[in-house]
mmCIF file of C-alpha atoms in Angstrom:
data_model
loop_
_atom_site.group_PDB
_atom_site.id
_atom_site.type_symbol
_atom_site.label_atom_id
_atom_site.label_comp_id
_atom_site.label_asym_id
_atom_site.label_seq_id
_atom_site.Cartn_x
_atom_site.Cartn_y
_atom_site.Cartn_z
ATOM 1 C CA MET A 271 44.368 56.764 29.498
ATOM 2 C CA THR A 272 42.138 54.385 27.514
ATOM 3 C CA MET A 273 41.251 54.833 23.839
ATOM 4 C CA ILE A 274 37.775 56.064 24.752
ATOM 5 C CA GLY A 275 39.360 58.366 27.311
ATOM 6 C CA ASP A 276 41.696 59.763 24.647
ATOM 7 C CA ASP A 277 38.814 60.322 22.266
ATOM 8 C CA LEU A 278 36.756 62.029 24.970
ATOM 9 C CA GLN A 279 39.628 64.387 25.666
ATOM 10 C CA HIS A 280 39.925 65.148 21.945
ATOM 11 C CA VAL A 281 36.208 65.944 21.682
ATOM 12 C CA ASN A 282 36.321 68.141 24.767
ATOM 13 C CA ASN A 283 39.280 69.969 23.238
ATOM 14 C CA ARG A 284 37.249 70.507 20.042
ATOM 15 C CA ILE A 285 34.395 71.925 22.113
ATOM 16 C CA ALA A 286 36.721 74.253 23.991
ATOM 17 C CA LYS A 287 38.380 75.462 20.775
ATOM 18 C CA ALA A 288 34.989 76.022 19.101
ATOM 19 C CA CYS A 289 33.841 78.054 22.093
ATOM 20 C CA VAL A 290 36.932 80.253 21.924
ATOM 21 C CA THR A 291 36.372 80.800 18.206
ATOM 22 C CA ALA A 292 32.729 81.717 18.851
ATOM 23 C CA GLY A 293 33.632 84.029 21.742
ATOM 24 C CA ARG A 294 31.867 81.808 24.245
ATOM 25 C CA ASN A 295 32.811 80.245 27.578
ATOM 26 C CA ALA A 296 33.552 76.517 27.265
ATOM 27 C CA GLY A 297 31.435 75.931 30.371
ATOM 28 C CA GLU A 298 28.351 76.913 28.374
ATOM 29 C CA VAL A 299 28.437 73.718 26.289
ATOM 30 C CA ARG A 300 27.819 70.226 27.676
ATOM 31 C CA LEU A 301 28.929 67.013 26.008
ATOM 32 C CA LEU A 302 26.375 64.221 25.663
ATOM 33 C CA ALA A 303 28.128 60.951 24.773
ATOM 34 C CA VAL A 304 25.901 58.951 22.411
ATOM 35 C CA SER A 305 26.471 55.341 23.376
ATOM 36 C CA LYS A 306 23.918 53.626 21.140
ATOM 37 C CA THR A 307 25.048 50.191 19.886
ATOM 38 C CA PHE A 308 27.951 50.143 22.346
ATOM 39 C CA GLY A 309 27.711 48.002 25.453
ATOM 40 C CA PRO A 310 27.832 48.805 29.147
ATOM 41 C CA ASP A 311 31.598 48.320 29.263
ATOM 42 C CA ALA A 312 32.105 51.219 26.837
ATOM 43 C CA VAL A 313 29.889 53.438 28.989
ATOM 44 C CA ARG A 314 31.758 52.364 32.104
ATOM 45 C CA GLU A 315 35.065 53.207 30.405
ATOM 46 C CA ALA A 316 33.815 56.650 29.365
ATOM 47 C CA HIS A 317 32.489 57.259 32.864
ATOM 48 C CA ALA A 318 35.878 56.370 34.339
ATOM 49 C CA ALA A 319 37.351 59.031 32.053
ATOM 50 C CA GLY A 320 35.011 61.662 33.479
ATOM 51 C CA GLN A 321 31.897 61.504 31.291
ATOM 52 C CA SER A 322 28.551 61.366 33.098
ATOM 53 C CA ALA A 323 25.811 62.090 30.514
ATOM 54 C CA PHE A 324 24.927 59.424 27.940
ATOM 55 C CA GLY A 325 22.399 59.402 25.104
ATOM 56 C CA GLU A 326 20.510 56.383 23.823
ATOM 57 C CA ASN A 327 18.428 56.201 20.627
ATOM 58 C CA TYR A 328 16.804 52.832 21.262
ATOM 59 C CA VAL A 329 14.656 52.551 24.373
ATOM 60 C CA GLN A 330 15.197 48.879 25.164
ATOM 61 C CA GLU A 331 18.940 49.101 24.629
ATOM 62 C CA GLY A 332 19.043 52.069 26.965
ATOM 63 C CA LEU A 333 17.008 50.272 29.609
ATOM 64 C CA ASP A 334 19.341 47.273 29.432
ATOM 65 C CA LYS A 335 22.354 49.525 30.018
ATOM 66 C CA ILE A 336 20.689 51.372 32.876
ATOM 67 C CA GLU A 337 20.126 48.006 34.560
ATOM 68 C CA ALA A 338 23.629 46.712 33.802
ATOM 69 C CA LEU A 339 25.158 49.893 35.224
ATOM 70 C CA ALA A 340 22.902 50.160 38.256
ATOM 71 C CA ASP A 341 25.951 50.490 40.511
ATOM 72 C CA LEU A 342 26.750 53.813 38.799
ATOM 73 C CA ARG A 343 23.173 55.111 38.605
ATOM 74 C CA ALA A 344 23.705 57.972 41.040
ATOM 75 C CA THR A 345 26.514 59.373 38.887
ATOM 76 C CA LEU A 346 25.068 58.727 35.416
ATOM 77 C CA GLU A 347 22.577 60.882 33.532
ATOM 78 C CA TRP A 348 20.568 59.020 30.902
ATOM 79 C CA HIS A 349 19.096 60.848 27.879
ATOM 80 C CA CYS A 350 16.575 59.324 25.475
ATOM 81 C CA ILE A 351 17.373 61.010 22.150
ATOM 82 C CA GLY A 352 15.628 58.813 19.572
ATOM 83 C CA PRO A 353 12.061 58.911 18.238
ATOM 84 C CA LEU A 354 9.639 57.923 20.972
ATOM 85 C CA GLN A 355 6.465 55.933 20.341
ATOM 86 C CA SER A 356 3.453 56.058 22.641
ATOM 87 C CA ASN A 357 3.900 52.446 23.760
ATOM 88 C CA LYS A 358 7.440 53.170 24.986
ATOM 89 C CA THR A 359 6.758 56.242 27.120
ATOM 90 C CA ARG A 360 6.250 54.468 30.467
ATOM 91 C CA PRO A 361 9.708 52.872 30.829
ATOM 92 C CA VAL A 362 11.310 56.091 29.581
ATOM 93 C CA ALA A 363 9.357 58.149 32.119
ATOM 94 C CA GLU A 364 10.342 55.729 34.868
ATOM 95 C CA GLN A 365 14.025 55.225 34.058
ATOM 96 C CA PHE A 366 15.517 58.106 32.049
ATOM 97 C CA ASP A 367 16.510 61.590 33.210
ATOM 98 C CA TRP A 368 16.010 63.445 29.919
ATOM 99 C CA VAL A 369 14.013 63.078 26.703
ATOM 100 C CA HIS A 370 15.158 65.132 23.694
ATOM 101 C CA SER A 371 12.611 63.998 21.117
ATOM 102 C CA VAL A 372 9.208 65.325 22.240
ATOM 103 C CA ASP A 373 7.395 66.497 19.121
ATOM 104 C CA ARG A 374 3.741 65.857 20.021
ATOM 105 C CA LEU A 375 1.636 66.879 22.993
ATOM 106 C CA LYS A 376 0.343 63.306 23.343
ATOM 107 C CA ILE A 377 3.872 62.031 24.025
ATOM 108 C CA ALA A 378 4.492 64.775 26.583
ATOM 109 C CA GLU A 379 1.187 64.087 28.345
ATOM 110 C CA ARG A 380 2.007 60.390 28.643
ATOM 111 C CA LEU A 381 5.501 61.097 29.966
ATOM 112 C CA SER A 382 4.068 63.485 32.553
ATOM 113 C CA ALA A 383 1.362 61.065 33.694
ATOM 114 C CA GLN A 384 3.793 58.134 33.871
ATOM 115 C CA ARG A 385 6.683 59.887 35.644
ATOM 116 C CA PRO A 386 6.822 58.463 39.195
ATOM 117 C CA ALA A 387 5.887 61.064 41.793
ATOM 118 C CA GLN A 388 8.952 60.325 43.915
ATOM 119 C CA LEU A 389 11.325 61.257 41.076
ATOM 120 C CA ALA A 390 12.369 64.731 40.032
ATOM 121 C CA PRO A 391 10.485 66.087 37.013
ATOM 122 C CA LEU A 392 11.623 64.585 33.724
ATOM 123 C CA ASN A 393 13.746 67.006 31.705
ATOM 124 C CA VAL A 394 12.436 67.333 28.160
ATOM 125 C CA CYS A 395 13.403 69.067 24.932
ATOM 126 C CA LEU A 396 11.137 69.654 21.958
ATOM 127 C CA GLN A 397 12.487 68.254 18.714
ATOM 128 C CA VAL A 398 12.120 70.804 15.917
ATOM 129 C CA ASN A 399 12.291 69.975 12.207
ATOM 130 C CA VAL A 400 14.231 73.033 11.062
ATOM 131 C CA ASP A 401 14.759 72.066 7.428
ATOM 132 C CA GLY A 402 11.363 70.572 6.592
ATOM 133 C CA GLY A 403 12.610 67.074 5.799
ATOM 134 C CA PRO A 404 9.474 64.971 5.147
ATOM 135 C CA ASN A 405 10.922 61.876 6.804
ATOM 136 C CA LYS A 406 12.211 63.727 9.851
ATOM 137 C CA SER A 407 10.682 63.740 13.295
ATOM 138 C CA GLY A 408 10.086 67.105 14.871
ATOM 139 C CA VAL A 409 7.472 69.794 15.282
ATOM 140 C CA PRO A 410 7.420 72.416 12.496
ATOM 141 C CA PRO A 411 9.025 75.688 13.658
ATOM 142 C CA GLU A 412 5.760 77.601 13.312
ATOM 143 C CA GLU A 413 4.053 75.217 15.755
ATOM 144 C CA ALA A 414 6.853 75.074 18.323
ATOM 145 C CA VAL A 415 5.741 77.944 20.568
ATOM 146 C CA ALA A 416 2.221 76.535 21.000
ATOM 147 C CA LEU A 417 3.615 73.082 21.801
ATOM 148 C CA ALA A 418 6.130 74.571 24.245
ATOM 149 C CA LEU A 419 3.400 76.438 26.120
ATOM 150 C CA ALA A 420 1.353 73.245 26.443
ATOM 151 C CA VAL A 421 4.309 71.086 27.515
ATOM 152 C CA ALA A 422 5.566 73.643 30.028
ATOM 153 C CA ALA A 423 2.208 73.472 31.815
ATOM 154 C CA LEU A 424 2.402 69.716 32.435
ATOM 155 C CA PRO A 425 3.291 68.428 35.912
ATOM 156 C CA GLN A 426 6.252 66.072 36.337
ATOM 157 C CA LEU A 427 7.983 67.538 33.278
ATOM 158 C CA ARG A 428 10.551 70.318 33.077
ATOM 159 C CA LEU A 429 10.812 71.853 29.628
ATOM 160 C CA ARG A 430 14.514 72.596 29.168
ATOM 161 C CA GLY A 431 14.825 73.546 25.518
ATOM 162 C CA LEU A 432 15.016 72.356 21.922
ATOM 163 C CA MET A 433 16.753 69.631 19.942
ATOM 164 C CA ALA A 434 17.243 69.477 16.175
ATOM 165 C CA ILE A 435 18.923 67.127 13.699
ATOM 166 C CA PRO A 436 19.204 68.971 10.377
ATOM 167 C CA GLU A 437 20.135 67.195 7.173
ATOM 168 C CA PRO A 438 23.921 67.037 6.679
ATOM 169 C CA ALA A 439 25.367 70.133 4.995
ATOM 170 C CA GLU A 440 28.687 70.297 3.182
ATOM 171 C CA SER A 441 30.096 73.578 4.479
ATOM 172 C CA PHE A 442 30.461 75.199 7.884
ATOM 173 C CA ASP A 443 28.329 78.146 6.781
ATOM 174 C CA ALA A 444 25.532 75.888 5.515
ATOM 175 C CA GLN A 445 25.598 73.882 8.749
ATOM 176 C CA ARG A 446 25.512 77.056 10.836
ATOM 177 C CA GLU A 447 22.582 78.479 8.874
ATOM 178 C CA LEU A 448 20.478 75.421 9.700
ATOM 179 C CA PHE A 449 21.419 75.580 13.368
ATOM 180 C CA LEU A 450 20.571 79.281 13.477
ATOM 181 C CA ARG A 451 17.018 78.358 12.441
ATOM 182 C CA ALA A 452 16.757 76.276 15.595
ATOM 183 C CA HIS A 453 18.226 79.109 17.637
ATOM 184 C CA ALA A 454 15.557 81.439 16.249
ATOM 185 C CA VAL A 455 12.818 79.071 17.420
ATOM 186 C CA TYR A 456 14.545 78.829 20.807
ATOM 187 C CA ARG A 457 14.474 82.621 21.116
ATOM 188 C CA SER A 458 10.824 82.813 20.089
ATOM 189 C CA ILE A 459 9.853 80.412 22.870
ATOM 190 C CA GLY A 460 11.785 82.505 25.362
ATOM 191 C CA GLU A 461 9.990 85.599 24.123
ATOM 192 C CA ALA A 462 6.700 83.793 24.812
ATOM 193 C CA GLY A 463 7.658 83.701 28.495
ATOM 194 C CA ILE A 464 9.157 80.221 28.856
ATOM 195 C CA ALA A 465 12.628 80.110 30.374
ATOM 196 C CA LEU A 466 14.845 77.618 28.520
ATOM 197 C CA ASP A 467 18.479 76.685 29.075
ATOM 198 C CA THR A 468 19.249 73.896 26.602
ATOM 199 C CA LEU A 469 19.792 73.984 22.857
ATOM 200 C CA SER A 470 20.737 70.439 21.849
ATOM 201 C CA LEU A 471 22.463 70.839 18.477
ATOM 202 C CA GLY A 472 25.487 69.347 16.792
ATOM 203 C CA MET A 473 27.120 65.952 16.430
ATOM 204 C CA SER A 474 30.558 64.586 15.590
ATOM 205 C CA ALA A 475 30.731 66.129 12.103
ATOM 206 C CA ASP A 476 29.255 69.560 12.802
ATOM 207 C CA LEU A 477 29.669 70.435 16.466
ATOM 208 C CA GLU A 478 31.795 73.502 15.656
ATOM 209 C CA ALA A 479 29.036 75.024 13.530
ATOM 210 C CA ALA A 480 26.458 74.180 16.201
ATOM 211 C CA ILE A 481 28.479 75.890 18.921
ATOM 212 C CA SER A 482 28.938 78.912 16.684
ATOM 213 C CA ALA A 483 25.133 79.068 16.361
ATOM 214 C CA GLY A 484 24.524 78.889 20.113
ATOM 215 C CA SER A 485 24.297 75.183 20.983
ATOM 216 C CA THR A 486 24.564 74.406 24.691
ATOM 217 C CA MET A 487 24.697 70.607 24.304
ATOM 218 C CA VAL A 488 26.399 68.580 21.584
ATOM 219 C CA ARG A 489 25.527 64.921 21.028
ATOM 220 C CA VAL A 490 28.667 63.011 20.030
ATOM 221 C CA GLY A 491 28.947 59.297 19.402
ATOM 222 C CA THR A 492 31.290 58.325 16.571
ATOM 223 C CA ALA A 493 34.113 60.659 17.624
ATOM 224 C CA ILE A 494 34.105 59.029 21.086
ATOM 225 C CA PHE A 495 33.176 55.394 20.547
ATOM 226 C CA GLY A 496 33.965 54.854 16.854
ATOM 227 C CA GLY A 497 31.733 53.571 14.070
ATOM 228 C CA ARG A 498 28.551 51.713 14.849
ATOM 229 C CA ALA A 499 29.178 47.985 15.087
ATOM 230 C CA ARG A 500 25.579 46.875 15.011
ATOM 231 C CA LYS A 501 21.973 47.989 15.229
ATOM 232 C CA PRO A 502 19.742 46.376 17.871
ATOM 233 C CA ALA A 503 16.957 44.177 16.565
#
């Protein structure tokens, strides 16, 4: 097995162990491999080791990889997980399968209008700012239900759930408390009549706490691919 393959197995073992500890079924939690700043060869290596879902923070970098890996397109699932500006919505709507960072109705409306009719609806998550960080993207928790109702009504989108990136916390309990805030918003949207199935929480350093708090998708980059070698211009 390759180094990336070994690291993928280690992360999947962490997920499985965290699920057992939380009294959950390991099949409830999906792994999203965050491949930002790593080239197509790294994605191809991870895919050969069994990984199919990949997250990209930078739109152009993601588009370049989608093109470079066109031969694998039918077996790859591409997630846009970084902040999304209005002028970048069209290529995302046309090329990606998921967007995790919808925090404004305007962005959702553009994605819906620009999603090609022949493609399946674009899967989207609302990004929620659970800890109030002033420099963080994300809809405030108290505005999330209204945004979810509006997004769920748009054609060519399928609202799947929520994503959050809390500030780093030092202890497991502190991490879990932040993730539970996101879970509370998730429940409130469900109580408003919108069926959700995805709670995108947790990264390399805190995936155990996220799973304990109910995460159904963890976004892991460093623990699979290593430290970031570069940042795209």
